[in-house]
XYZ file of C-alpha atoms in Angstrom:
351
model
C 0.000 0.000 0.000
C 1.330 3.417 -0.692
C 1.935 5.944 1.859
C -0.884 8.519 0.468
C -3.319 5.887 0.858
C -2.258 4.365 4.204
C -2.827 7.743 5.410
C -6.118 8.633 3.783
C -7.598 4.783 5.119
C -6.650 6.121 8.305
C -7.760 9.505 7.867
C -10.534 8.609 7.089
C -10.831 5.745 10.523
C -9.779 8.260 13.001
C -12.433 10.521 11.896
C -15.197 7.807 11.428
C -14.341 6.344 15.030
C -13.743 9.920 16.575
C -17.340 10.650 14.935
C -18.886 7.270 16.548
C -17.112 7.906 19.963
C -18.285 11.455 20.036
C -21.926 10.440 19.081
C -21.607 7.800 21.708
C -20.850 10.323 24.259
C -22.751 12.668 23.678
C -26.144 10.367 23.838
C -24.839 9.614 27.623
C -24.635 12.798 27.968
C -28.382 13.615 26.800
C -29.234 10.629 28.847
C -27.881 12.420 31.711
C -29.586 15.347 30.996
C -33.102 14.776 30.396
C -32.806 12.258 33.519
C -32.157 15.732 35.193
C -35.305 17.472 33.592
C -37.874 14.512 34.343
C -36.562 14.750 38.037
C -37.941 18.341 38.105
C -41.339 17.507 36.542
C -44.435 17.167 38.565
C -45.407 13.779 39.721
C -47.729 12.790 36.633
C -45.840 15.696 34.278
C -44.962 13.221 31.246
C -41.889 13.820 29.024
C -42.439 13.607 25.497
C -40.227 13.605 22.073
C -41.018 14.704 18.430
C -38.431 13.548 16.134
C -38.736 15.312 12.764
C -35.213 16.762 12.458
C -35.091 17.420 7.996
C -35.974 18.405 5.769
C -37.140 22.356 6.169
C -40.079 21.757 4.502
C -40.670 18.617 6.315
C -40.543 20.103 9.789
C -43.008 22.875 8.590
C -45.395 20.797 7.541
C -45.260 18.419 10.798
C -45.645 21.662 12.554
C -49.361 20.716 13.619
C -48.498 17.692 15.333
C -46.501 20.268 18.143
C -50.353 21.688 18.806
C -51.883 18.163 18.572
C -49.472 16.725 21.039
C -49.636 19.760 23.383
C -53.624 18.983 23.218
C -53.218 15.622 24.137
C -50.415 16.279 26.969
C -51.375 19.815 28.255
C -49.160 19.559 30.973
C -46.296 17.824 29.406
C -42.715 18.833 28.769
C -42.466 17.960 24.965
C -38.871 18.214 23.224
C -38.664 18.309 19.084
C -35.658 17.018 17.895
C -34.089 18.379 14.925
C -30.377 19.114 13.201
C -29.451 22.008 14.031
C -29.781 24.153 11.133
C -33.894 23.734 11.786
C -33.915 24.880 14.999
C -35.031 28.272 13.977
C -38.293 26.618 12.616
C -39.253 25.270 16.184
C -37.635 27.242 18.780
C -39.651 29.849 19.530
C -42.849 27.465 18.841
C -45.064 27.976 21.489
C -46.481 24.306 21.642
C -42.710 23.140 22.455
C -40.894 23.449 26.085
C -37.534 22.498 24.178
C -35.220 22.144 21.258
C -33.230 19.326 20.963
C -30.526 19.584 18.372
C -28.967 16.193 17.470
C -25.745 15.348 16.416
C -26.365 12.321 14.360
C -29.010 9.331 14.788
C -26.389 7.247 16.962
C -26.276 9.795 19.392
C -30.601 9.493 19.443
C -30.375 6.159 19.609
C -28.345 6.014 22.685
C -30.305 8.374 24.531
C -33.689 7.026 23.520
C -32.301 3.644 24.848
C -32.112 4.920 28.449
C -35.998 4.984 28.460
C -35.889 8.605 29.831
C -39.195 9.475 27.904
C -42.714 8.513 28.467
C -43.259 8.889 24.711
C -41.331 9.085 21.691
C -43.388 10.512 18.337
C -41.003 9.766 15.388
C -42.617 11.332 12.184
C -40.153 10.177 9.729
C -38.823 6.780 8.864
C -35.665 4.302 7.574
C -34.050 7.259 5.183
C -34.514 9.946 7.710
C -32.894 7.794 10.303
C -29.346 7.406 8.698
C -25.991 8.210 9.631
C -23.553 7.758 7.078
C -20.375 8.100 9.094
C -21.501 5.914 11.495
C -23.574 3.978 8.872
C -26.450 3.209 11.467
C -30.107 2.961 9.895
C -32.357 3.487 13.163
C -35.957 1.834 12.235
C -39.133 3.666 13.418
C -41.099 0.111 14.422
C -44.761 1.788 13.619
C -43.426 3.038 9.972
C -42.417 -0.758 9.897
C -45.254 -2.116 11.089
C -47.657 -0.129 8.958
C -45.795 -0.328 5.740
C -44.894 3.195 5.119
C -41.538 3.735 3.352
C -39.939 6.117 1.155
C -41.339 4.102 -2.066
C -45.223 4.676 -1.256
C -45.363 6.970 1.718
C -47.673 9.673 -0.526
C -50.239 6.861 -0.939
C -51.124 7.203 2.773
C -51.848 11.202 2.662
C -49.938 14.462 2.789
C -46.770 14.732 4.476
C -48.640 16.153 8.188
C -50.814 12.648 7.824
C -47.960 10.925 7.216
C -45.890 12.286 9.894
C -48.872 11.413 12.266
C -49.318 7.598 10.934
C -45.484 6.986 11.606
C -45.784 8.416 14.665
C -48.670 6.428 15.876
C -50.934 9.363 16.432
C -54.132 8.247 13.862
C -54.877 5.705 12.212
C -53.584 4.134 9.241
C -54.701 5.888 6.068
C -56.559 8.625 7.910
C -57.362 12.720 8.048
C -55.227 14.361 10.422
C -57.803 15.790 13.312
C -56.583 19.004 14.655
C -56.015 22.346 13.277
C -53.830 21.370 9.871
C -52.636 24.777 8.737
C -48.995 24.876 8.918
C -47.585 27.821 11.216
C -44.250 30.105 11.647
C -43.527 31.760 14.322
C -41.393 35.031 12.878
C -39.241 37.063 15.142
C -38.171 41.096 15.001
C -35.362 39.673 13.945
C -35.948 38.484 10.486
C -38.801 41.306 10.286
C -35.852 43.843 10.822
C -33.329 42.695 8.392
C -36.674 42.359 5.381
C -37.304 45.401 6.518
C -33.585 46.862 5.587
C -34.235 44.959 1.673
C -36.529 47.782 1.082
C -38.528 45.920 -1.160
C -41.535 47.334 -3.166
C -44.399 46.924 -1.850
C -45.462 45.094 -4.393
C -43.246 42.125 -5.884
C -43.513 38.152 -6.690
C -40.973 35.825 -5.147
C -39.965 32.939 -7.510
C -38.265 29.764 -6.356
C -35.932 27.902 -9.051
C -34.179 25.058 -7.771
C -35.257 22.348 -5.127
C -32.745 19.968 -3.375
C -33.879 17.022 -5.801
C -33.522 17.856 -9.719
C -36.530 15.420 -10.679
C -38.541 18.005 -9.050
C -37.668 20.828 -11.249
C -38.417 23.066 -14.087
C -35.569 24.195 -16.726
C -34.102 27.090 -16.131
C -34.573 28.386 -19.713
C -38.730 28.650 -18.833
C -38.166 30.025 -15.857
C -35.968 32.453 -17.747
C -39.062 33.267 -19.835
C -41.921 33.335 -17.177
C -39.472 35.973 -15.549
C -38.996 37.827 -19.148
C -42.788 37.752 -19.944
C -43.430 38.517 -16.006
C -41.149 41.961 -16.225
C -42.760 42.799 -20.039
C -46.178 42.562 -19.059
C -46.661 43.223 -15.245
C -46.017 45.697 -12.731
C -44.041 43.772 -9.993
C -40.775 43.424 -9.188
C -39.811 39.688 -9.350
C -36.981 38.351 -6.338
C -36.009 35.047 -6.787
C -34.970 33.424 -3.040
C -33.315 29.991 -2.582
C -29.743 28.787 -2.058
C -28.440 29.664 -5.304
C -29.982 31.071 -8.392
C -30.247 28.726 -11.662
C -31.210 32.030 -13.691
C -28.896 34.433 -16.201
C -31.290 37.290 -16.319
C -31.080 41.257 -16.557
C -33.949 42.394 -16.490
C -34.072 45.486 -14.383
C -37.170 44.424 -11.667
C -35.616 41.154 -11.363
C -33.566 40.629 -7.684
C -31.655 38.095 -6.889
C -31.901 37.065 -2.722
C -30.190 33.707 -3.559
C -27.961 32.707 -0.592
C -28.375 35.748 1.234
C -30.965 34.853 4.190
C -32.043 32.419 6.814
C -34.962 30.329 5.940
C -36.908 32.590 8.220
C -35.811 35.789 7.056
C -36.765 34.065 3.224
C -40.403 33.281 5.247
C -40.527 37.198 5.656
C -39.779 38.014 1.888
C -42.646 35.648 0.967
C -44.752 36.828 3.587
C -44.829 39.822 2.024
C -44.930 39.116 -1.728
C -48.164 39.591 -3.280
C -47.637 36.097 -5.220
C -45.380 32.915 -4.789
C -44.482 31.178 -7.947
C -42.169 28.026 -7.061
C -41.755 23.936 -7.226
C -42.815 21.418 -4.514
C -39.748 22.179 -2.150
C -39.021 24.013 1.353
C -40.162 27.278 0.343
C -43.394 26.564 -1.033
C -44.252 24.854 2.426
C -42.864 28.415 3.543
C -45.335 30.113 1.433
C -48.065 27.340 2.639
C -47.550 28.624 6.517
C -47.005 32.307 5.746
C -50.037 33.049 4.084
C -48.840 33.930 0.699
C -50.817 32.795 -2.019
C -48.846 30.135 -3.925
C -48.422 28.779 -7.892
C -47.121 25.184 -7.695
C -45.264 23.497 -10.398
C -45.525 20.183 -9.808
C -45.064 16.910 -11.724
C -45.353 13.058 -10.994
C -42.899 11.912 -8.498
C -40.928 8.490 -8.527
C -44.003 5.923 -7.818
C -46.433 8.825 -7.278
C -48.252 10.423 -10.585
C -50.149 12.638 -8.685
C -49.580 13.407 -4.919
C -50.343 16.591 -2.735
C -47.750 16.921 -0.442
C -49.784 19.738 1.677
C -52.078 20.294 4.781
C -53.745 23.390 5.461
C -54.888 26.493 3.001
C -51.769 24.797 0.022
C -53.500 21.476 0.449
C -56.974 22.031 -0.368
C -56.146 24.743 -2.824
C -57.943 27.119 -1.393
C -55.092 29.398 -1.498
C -52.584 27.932 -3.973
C -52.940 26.440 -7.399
C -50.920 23.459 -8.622
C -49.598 23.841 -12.121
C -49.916 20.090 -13.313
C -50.469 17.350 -15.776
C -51.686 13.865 -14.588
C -48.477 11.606 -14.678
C -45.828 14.396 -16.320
C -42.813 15.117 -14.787
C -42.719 18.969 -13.996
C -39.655 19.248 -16.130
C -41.792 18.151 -19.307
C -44.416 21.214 -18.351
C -44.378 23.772 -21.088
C -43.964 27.506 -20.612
C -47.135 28.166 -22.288
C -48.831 25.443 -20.116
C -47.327 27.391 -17.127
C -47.922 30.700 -18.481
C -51.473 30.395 -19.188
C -51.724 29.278 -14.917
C -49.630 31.815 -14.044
C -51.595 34.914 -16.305
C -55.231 33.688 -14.613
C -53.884 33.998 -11.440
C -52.135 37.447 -12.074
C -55.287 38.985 -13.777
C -57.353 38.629 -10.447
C -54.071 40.167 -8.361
C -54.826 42.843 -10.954
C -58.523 42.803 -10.455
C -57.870 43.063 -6.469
């Protein structure tokens, strides 16, 4: 064996067994701690989990469970654990005592084995549960048990009544029962730095790219929606997401790419008069915010048609998916999309 590659095998050990060891310790440690919390709770005061730690969209859309828990434990401590670049999402959530932010599934999977909680509601399943460095696949039994996976999950509902089925909170293959509107809980904070944008007051916020490409629309038609947008409308367009797909110059085009939280993008589309984006976190964003949302959406892997959406999005009461039975949203034409797009902008006119 070469030198370079003895040390990059071992490179590569130390950090996978410092990784395990750390996770390792650390789930002692959480033992340790919530052990410490229950011993401070009132005699019959249970201690609860939520584990829904990714994806951003995910977490907003399980946010109803938080309220539906809290209504079945009133007086319970409840903890939602997440990775720690959601926190934001459910920290200052009113329905949750705590945050818990995880530093890889082992480290859960310690902790959880100290039975420290009375009850443990894990809305997500096999993929969620992964940790690649440790390469530990935690199983969420009632997921097993009922059959949902990542291959047919949409045939059992949106993603909040899926969330509830895996965590055991209705039945199989039913309605969620509480309140199913998705909610945010925005600070000054992100109000403040939106405020220092100074956008217009009013403006449409596009979003290009999602994390999973056979979600997506070509760039070149979202090129021309924005063209056509700029020639015929009177709204500035801002396009928000991690990084832009676009090459365009138009003057009322703005490009917010990479340059805000998830909350502070919440704000922007809080505000917009119109979201115009693919199934992905920020829709879900524009689902809890208020913000009246155009959908491009396609079939999915084994699902043709799917709604992945609770709340005002899911009955389409204040969105519109942009869709052809069984055609992938990267076959949609612009014309098809334009056409959705101009009904919708002639009653914003209208109002």
């Amino acid at each position: 064996m070469a030198l370079e590659s003895f040390i990059q095998l071992w490179t590569h050990r130390y950090k996978k067994y410092t990784h395990i060891f750390t996770a390792h310790a650390l789930g002692y440690k959480a033992r340790l701690y919530f052990k410490n919390v229950k011993s401070r709770l009132a005699k019959n005061q249970k201690l609860i989990a939520i584990v829904r730690t990714e994806h951003f969209g995910d977490i907003i859309a399980a946010e109803p469970i938080s309220r539906y828990v809290r209504s079945l434990y009133p007086d319970a401590h409840i903890v939602w654990f997440t990775k720690p670049a959601y926190q934001c999402l459910v920290e200052c959530n009113p329905a949750i005592n705590e945050v818990f932010t995880e530093f890889c599934v082992t480290q859960r999977d310690v902790l959880f084995k100290g039975n420290v909680f009375d009850e443990i509601f894990e809305l997500q399943f096999r993929n969620n549960n992964h940790c690649p460095t440790c390469n530990v696949f935690i199983e969420n039994p009632v997921a097993e048990r009922r059959n949902i996976n990542i291959f047919n999950y949409f045939d059992y509902g949106n993603l909040l009544e899926v969330f509830a089925q895996t965590g055991d909170l209705i039945p199989p293959k039913t309605a969620f029962p509480g309140d199913d509107q998705p909610r945010l809980y925005l600070q000054d904070a992100q109000r403040h730095k939106v405020d220092s944008l100074n956008l217009p007051e009013r403006f449409v916020v596009l979003h290009c790219r999602s994390n999973y490409a056979p979600k997506d629309w070509p760039s070149e038609r979202w090129e021309q929606l924005v063209a056509w947008l700029a020639e015929t409308y009177d709204y500035e367009i801002v396009e928000v997401g991690q990084e832009s797909c676009l090459n365009v110059s138009t003057q009322s085009f703005r490009n917010l790419c990479g340059k805000l939280t998830i909350l502070e993008t919440a704000e922007v589309i809080r505000r917009a008069s119109l979201f115009i984006g693919l199934d992905s976190g920020p829709s879900h964003l524009g689902n809890a915010t208020g913000t009246f949302g155009i959908i491009l959406m396609g079939s999915l892997n084994n699902f043709p048609d799917y709604n992945p959406y609770s709340g005002g999005y899911g009955r389409q009461e204040n969105a519109v998916f942009v869709r052809q039975l069984g055609v992938p949203c990267r076959e949609l034409t612009f014309e098809f999309v334009q056409d959705k797009v101009e009904q919708v902008m002639s009653k914003l006119e209208i109002a």
